[in-house]
Short mmCIF file of C-alpha atoms and ligand atoms in Angstrom, two decimals:
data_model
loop_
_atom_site.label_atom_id
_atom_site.label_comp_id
_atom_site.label_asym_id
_atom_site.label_seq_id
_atom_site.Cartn_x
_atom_site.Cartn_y
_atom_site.Cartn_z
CA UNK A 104 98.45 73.55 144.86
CA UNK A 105 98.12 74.53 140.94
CA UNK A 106 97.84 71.83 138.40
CA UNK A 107 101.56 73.10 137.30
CA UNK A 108 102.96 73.00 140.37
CA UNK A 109 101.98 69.56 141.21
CA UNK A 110 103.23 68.46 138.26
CA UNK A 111 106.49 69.81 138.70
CA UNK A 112 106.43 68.57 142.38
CA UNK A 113 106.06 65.29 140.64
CA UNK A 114 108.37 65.70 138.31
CA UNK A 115 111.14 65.90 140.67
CA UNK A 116 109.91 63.00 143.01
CA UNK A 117 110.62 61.04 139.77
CA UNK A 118 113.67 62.35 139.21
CA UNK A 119 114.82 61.91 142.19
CA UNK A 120 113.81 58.54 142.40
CA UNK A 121 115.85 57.46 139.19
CA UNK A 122 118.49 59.27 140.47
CA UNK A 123 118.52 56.41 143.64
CA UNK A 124 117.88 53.99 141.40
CA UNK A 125 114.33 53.28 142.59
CA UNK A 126 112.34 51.43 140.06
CA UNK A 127 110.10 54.49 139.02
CA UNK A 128 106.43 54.67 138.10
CA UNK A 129 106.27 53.92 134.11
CA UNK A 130 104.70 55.63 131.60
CA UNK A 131 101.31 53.22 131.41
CA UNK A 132 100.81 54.09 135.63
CA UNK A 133 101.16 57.94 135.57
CA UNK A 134 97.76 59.40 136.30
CA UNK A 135 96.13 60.87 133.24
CA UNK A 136 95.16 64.19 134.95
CA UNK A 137 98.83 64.70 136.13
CA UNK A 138 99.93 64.03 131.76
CA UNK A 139 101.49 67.08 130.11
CA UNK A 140 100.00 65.93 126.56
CA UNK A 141 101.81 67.51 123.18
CA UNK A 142 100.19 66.78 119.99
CA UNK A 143 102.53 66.90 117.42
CA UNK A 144 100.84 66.62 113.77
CA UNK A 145 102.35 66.77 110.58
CA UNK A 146 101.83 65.74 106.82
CA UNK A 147 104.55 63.22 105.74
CA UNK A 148 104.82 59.54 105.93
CA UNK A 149 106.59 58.14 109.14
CA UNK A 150 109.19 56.63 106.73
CA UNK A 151 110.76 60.46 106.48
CA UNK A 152 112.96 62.57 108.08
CA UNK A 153 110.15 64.41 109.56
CA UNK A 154 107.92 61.23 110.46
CA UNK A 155 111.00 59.66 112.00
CA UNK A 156 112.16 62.50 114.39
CA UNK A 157 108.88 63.31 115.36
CA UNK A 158 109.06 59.80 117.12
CA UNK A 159 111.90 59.65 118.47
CA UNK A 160 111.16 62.98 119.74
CA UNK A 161 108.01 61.06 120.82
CA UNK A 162 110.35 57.80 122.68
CA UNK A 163 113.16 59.91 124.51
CA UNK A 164 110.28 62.79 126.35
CA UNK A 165 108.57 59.76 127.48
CA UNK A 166 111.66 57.71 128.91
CA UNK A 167 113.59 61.11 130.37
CA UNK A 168 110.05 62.94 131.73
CA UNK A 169 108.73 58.90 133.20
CA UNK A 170 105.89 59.13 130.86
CA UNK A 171 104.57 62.48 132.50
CA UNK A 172 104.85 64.09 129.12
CA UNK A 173 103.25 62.61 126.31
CA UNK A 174 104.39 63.60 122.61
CA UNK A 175 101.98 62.06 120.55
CA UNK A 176 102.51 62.09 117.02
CA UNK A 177 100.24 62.57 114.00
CA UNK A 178 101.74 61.78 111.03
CA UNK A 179 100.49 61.59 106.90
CA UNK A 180 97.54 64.84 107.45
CA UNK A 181 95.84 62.43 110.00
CA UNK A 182 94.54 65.21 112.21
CA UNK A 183 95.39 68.74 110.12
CA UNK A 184 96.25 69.35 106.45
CA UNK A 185 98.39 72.27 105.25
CA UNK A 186 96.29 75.11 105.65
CA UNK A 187 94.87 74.04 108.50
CA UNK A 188 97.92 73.49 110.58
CA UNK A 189 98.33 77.14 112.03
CA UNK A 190 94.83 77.83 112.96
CA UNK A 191 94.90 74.14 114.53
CA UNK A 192 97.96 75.13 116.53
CA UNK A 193 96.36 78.83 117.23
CA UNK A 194 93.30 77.41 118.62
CA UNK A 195 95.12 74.50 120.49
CA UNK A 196 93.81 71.65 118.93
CA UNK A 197 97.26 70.42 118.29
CA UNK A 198 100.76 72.01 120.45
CA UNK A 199 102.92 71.28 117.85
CA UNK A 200 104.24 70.98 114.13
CA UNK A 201 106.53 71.42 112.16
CA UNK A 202 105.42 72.72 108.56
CA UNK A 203 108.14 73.68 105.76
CA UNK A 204 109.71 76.80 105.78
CA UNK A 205 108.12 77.50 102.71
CA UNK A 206 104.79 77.22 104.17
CA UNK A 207 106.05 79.51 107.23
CA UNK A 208 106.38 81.82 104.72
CA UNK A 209 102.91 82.52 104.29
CA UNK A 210 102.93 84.44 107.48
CA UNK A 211 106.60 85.81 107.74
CA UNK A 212 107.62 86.53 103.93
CA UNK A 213 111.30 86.67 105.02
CA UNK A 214 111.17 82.90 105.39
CA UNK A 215 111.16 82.26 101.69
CA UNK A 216 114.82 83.09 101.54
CA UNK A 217 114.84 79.37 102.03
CA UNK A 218 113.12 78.68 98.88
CA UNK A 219 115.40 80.90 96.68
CA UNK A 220 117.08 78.54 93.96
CA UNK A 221 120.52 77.74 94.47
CA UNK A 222 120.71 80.48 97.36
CA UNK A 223 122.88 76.84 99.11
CA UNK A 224 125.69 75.23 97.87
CA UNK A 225 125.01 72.77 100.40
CA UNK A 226 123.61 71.60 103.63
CA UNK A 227 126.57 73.17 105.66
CA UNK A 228 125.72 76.16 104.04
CA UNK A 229 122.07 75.76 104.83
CA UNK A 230 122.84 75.04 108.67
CA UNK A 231 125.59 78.01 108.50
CA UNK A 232 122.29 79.78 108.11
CA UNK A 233 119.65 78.57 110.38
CA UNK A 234 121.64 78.15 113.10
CA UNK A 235 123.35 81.40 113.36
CA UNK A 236 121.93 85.23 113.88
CA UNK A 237 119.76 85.31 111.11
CA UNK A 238 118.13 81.91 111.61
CA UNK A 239 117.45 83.22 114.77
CA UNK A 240 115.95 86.19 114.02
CA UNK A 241 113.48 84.36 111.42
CA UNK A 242 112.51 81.68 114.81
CA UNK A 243 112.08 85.23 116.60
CA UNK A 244 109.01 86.26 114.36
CA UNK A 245 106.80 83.47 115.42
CA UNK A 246 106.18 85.41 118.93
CA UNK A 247 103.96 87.84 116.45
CA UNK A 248 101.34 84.77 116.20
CA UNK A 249 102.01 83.28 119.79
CA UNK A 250 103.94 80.57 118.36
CA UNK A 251 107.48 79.36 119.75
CA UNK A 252 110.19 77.74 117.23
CA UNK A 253 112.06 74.94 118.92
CA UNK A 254 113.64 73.59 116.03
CA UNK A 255 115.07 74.16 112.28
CA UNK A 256 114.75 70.35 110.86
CA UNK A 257 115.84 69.18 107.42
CA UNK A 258 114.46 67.18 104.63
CA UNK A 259 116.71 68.28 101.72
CA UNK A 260 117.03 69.43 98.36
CA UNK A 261 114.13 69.56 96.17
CA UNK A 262 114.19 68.15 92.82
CA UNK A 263 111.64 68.39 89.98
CA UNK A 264 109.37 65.80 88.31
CA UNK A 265 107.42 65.88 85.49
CA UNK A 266 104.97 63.40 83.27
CA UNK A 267 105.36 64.36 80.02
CA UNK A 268 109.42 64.72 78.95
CA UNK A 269 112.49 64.97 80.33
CA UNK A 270 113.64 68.81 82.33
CA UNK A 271 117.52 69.45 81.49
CA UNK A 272 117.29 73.04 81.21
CA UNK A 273 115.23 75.84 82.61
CA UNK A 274 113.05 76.63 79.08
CA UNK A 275 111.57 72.87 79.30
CA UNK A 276 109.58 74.14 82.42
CA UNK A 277 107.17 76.00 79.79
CA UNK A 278 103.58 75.05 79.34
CA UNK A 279 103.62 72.64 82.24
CA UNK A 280 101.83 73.03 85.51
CA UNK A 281 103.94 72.22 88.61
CA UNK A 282 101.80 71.88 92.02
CA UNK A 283 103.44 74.53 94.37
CA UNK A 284 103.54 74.18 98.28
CA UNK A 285 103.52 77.90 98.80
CA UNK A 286 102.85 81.16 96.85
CA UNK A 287 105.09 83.54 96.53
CA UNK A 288 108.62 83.14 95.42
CA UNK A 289 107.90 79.18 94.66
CA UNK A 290 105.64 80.53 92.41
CA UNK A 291 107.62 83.13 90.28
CA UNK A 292 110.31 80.31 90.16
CA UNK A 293 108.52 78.42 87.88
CA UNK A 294 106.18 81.72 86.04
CA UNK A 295 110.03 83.47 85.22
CA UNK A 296 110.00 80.13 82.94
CA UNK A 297 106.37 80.38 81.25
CA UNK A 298 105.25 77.23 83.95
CA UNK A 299 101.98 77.79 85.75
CA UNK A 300 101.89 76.86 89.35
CA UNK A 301 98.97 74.97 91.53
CA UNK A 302 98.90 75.78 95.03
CA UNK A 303 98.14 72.37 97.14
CA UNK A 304 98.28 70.77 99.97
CA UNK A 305 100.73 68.11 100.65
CA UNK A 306 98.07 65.41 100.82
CA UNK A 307 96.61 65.97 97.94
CA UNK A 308 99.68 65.87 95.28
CA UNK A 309 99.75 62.32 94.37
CA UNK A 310 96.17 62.81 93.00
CA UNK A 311 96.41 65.95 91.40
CA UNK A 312 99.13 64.20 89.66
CA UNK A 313 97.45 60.98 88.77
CA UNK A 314 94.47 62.88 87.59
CA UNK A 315 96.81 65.75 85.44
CA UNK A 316 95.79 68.84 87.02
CA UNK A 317 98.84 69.24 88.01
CA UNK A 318 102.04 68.12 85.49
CA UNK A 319 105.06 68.02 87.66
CA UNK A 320 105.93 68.47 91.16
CA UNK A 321 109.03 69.90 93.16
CA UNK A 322 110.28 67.75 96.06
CA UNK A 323 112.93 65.69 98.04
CA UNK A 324 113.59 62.28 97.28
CA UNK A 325 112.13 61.11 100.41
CA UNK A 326 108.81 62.75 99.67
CA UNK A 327 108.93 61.64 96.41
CA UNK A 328 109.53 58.25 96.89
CA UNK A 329 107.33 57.72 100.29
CA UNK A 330 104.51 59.23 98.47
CA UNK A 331 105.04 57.41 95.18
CA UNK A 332 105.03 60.24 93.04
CA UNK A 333 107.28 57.68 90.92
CA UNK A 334 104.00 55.63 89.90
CA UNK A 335 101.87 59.01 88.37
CA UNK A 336 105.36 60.99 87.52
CA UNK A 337 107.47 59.37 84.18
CA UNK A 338 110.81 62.12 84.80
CA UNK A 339 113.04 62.82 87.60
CA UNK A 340 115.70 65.78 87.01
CA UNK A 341 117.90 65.80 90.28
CA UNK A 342 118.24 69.22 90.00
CA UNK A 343 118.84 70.46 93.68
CA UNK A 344 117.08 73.25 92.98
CA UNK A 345 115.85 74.41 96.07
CA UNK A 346 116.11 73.69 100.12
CA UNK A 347 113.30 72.09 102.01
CA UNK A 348 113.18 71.84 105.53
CA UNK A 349 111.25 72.76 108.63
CA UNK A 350 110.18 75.09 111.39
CA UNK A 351 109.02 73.00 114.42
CA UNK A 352 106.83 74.91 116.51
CA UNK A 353 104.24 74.77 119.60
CA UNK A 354 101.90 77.22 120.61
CA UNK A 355 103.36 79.48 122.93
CA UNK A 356 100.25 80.22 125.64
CA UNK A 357 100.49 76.45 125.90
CA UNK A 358 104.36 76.22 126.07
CA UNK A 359 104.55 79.28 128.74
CA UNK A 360 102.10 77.39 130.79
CA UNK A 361 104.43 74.06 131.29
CA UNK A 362 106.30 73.86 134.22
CA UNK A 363 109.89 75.25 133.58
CA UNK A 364 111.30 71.46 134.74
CA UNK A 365 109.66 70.37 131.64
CA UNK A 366 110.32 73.00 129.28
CA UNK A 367 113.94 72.23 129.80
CA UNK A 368 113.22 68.75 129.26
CA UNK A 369 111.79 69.47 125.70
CA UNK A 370 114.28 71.88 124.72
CA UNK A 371 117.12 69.35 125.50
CA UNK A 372 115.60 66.43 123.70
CA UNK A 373 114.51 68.76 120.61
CA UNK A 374 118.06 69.98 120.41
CA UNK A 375 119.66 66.33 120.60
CA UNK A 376 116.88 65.18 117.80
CA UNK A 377 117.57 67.94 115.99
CA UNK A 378 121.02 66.62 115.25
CA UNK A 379 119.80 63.17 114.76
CA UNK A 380 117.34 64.61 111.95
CA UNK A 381 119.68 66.03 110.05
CA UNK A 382 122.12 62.98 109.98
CA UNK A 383 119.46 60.68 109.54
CA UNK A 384 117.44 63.34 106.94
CA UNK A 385 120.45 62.79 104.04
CA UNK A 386 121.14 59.40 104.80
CA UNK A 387 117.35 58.56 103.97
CA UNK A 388 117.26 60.73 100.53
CA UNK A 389 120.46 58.80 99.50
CA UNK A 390 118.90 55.35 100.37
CA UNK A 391 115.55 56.37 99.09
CA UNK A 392 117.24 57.45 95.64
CA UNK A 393 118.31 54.02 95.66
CA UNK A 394 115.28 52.55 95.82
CA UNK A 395 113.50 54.68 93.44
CA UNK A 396 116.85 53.58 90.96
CA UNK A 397 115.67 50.29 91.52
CA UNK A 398 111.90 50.69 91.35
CA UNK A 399 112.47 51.73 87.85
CA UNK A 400 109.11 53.35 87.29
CA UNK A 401 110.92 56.88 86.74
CA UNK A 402 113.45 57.76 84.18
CA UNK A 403 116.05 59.82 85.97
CA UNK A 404 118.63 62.63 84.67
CA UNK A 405 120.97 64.53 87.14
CA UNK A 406 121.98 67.84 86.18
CA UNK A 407 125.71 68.31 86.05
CA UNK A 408 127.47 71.29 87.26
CA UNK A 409 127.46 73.43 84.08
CA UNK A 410 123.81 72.82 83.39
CA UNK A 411 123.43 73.62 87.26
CA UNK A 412 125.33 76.96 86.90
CA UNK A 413 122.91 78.12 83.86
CA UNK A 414 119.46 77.48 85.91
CA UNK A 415 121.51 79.50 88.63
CA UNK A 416 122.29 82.28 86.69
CA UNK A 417 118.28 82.27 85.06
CA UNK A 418 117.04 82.51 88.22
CA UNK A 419 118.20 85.97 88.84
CA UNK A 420 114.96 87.44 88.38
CA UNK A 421 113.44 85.52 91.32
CA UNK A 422 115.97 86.96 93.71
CA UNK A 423 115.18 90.86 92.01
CA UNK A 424 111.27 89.80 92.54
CA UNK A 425 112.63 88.50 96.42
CA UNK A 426 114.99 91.79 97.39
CA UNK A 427 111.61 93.41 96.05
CA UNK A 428 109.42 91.72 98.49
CA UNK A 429 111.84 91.08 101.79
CA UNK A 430 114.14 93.42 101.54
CA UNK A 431 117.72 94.07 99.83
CA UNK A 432 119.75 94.20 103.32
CA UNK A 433 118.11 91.00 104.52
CA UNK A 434 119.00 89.03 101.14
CA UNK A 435 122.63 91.00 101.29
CA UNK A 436 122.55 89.68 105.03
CA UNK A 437 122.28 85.90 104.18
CA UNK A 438 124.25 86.17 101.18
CA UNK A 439 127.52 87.91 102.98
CA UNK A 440 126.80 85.30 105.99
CA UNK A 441 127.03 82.42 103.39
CA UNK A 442 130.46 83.87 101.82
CA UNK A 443 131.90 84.74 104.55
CA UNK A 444 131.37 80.90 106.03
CA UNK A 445 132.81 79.84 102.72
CA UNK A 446 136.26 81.61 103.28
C1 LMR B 531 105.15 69.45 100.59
O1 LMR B 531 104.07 70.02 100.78
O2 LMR B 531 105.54 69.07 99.48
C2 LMR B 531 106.08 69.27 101.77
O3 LMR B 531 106.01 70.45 102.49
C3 LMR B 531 105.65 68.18 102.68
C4 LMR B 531 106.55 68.13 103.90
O4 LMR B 531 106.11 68.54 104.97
O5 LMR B 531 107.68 67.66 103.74
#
């Protein structure tokens, strides 16, 4: 009997025996051999939207699969960096992550429509988006690099900081350096407003801050506060500038391999998570904000709606530079999808 098959045989004894209500074999006593392990790495702190799913993901595949399948998760760069994710995935160090869409970008340049600048009114409109056709159809591209999307999880919107005065409107970007997650469109964001970029990884912000390489920094709340960008950064404009959340992905030789018992296992959790993530994603910015409010180490200015409309309207050129790039119908495509959901 295959390896797979003999798992699945024994994934439906233990089904079955829960079912009766036979005390089943826990977690701790399942042969090791007979594990289906998934390691699931990623670059945030635990205390985030991302960190926290990941292990709940982590809890409820154990519990509903009787410890047969083991999610184990690596958060804060332990195993991979950015930049080293997708090759790590490729090569199957690691069968799963979850970088930003931004980040996805680098392979499938459609993906940055998520980083276009007030593209979102809001997170309905964001979810209008990712979980309709053309969400779809950006999950569909990961087949090209024998990847499989899961998931479309949230963080939030980004905001900007900055150590040297306060950002109210788009020409106070000039002359500083803001570290950049991505190339591309995150980069002519802030060159359309004479700001030079620094492409990073995640992991290594809070230095590049502390030692002024880089100036300022665009990110949620919940990265900004689990990360403490609040002790090397003096100004926080909640700007809500931008979208950040995330593809969660596992290699696909790996995934097509599992037995198809377990696959629906996964895909059932992941969806059920995925809706916990996203509630539990803005209720953690908001309390987070809090907490940086009462930290007090950053001066904060929120952006009302008029100053919000004129950054909108400067960013024009980054959606010309964008149509350029991916493609007019594709932009025209989101852009009708997000009025029409508005009606
Ligand atoms: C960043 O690099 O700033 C973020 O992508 C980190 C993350 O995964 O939320």
């Amino acid at each position: 009997m295959s390896r797979n098959n003999r798992l699945f045989m024994l994934i439906m004894i233990l089904l079955l025996l829960s079912g009766c209500g036979t005390r089943v074999i826990d977690g701790q006593q399942v042969d090791k051999k007979d594990k289906i392990i998934i390691k699931f790495s990623h670059v945030v702190e635990e205390n985030t939207p991302k960190g926290l799913a990941a292990i709940r993901f982590a809890n409820l595949v154990r519990e509903r699969s009787k410890g047969i399948i083991e999610v184990q998760a690596f958060p804060n760069s332990q195993l991979f960096k950015d930049g080293e994710e997708f090759e790590a995935l490729s090569r199957g160090d690691v069968q799963m992550i979850a970088p930003t869409t931004s980040k996805v970008a680098q392979l499938f340049p459609q993906w940055q429509i998520w980083d276009l600048p007030y593209l979102f009114d809001d997170l309905d409109s964001v979810h209008q988006i990712m979980d309709g056709p053309l969400g779809k159809t950006l999950l569909d591209q990961l087949h090209q690099k024998n990847m499989k999307g899961l998931a479309m999880w949230d963080n939030g919107f980004k905001h900007l900081t900055n150590n040297d005065h306060p950002i109210t409107k788009p020409g106070d970007l000039k002359g500083l350096t803001f570290r950049i997650m991505s190339q591309g469109i995150l980069e002519e964001q802030f060159h359309s407003f004479g700001a030079a970029t620094l492409y990073l990884p995640f992991n290594d912000v809070y230095q590049s801050l502390e030692e002024g390489r880089a100036q300022g920094q665009e990110n949620t709340i919940s990265n900004i506060y689990t990360k403490n960008f609040d002790q090397v950064q003096s100004y926080l404009t909640l700007s809500q500038h931008g979208f950040m959340g995330y593809a969660v992905m596992v290699n696909e030789d790996f995934w097509n391999q599992l037995p198809a018992q377990a696959r629906e296992l996964l895909e059932e959790t992941m969806a059920e998570v995925t809706q916990w993530e996203r509630d539990i994603a803005q209720k953690l910015n908001e309390e987070q904000l809090r907490e940086l409010q009462k930290r007090n180490q950053i001066k904060i200015y929120t952006l009302n709606n008029e100053e919000r409309n004129i950054w909108q309207e400067d960013f024009a050129l980054v959606y010309t530079k964008f149509a350029q790039k991916c493609g007019t119908d594709f932009l025209n495509d989101v852009k009708e999808s997000l009025e029409l959901a508005g009606e």
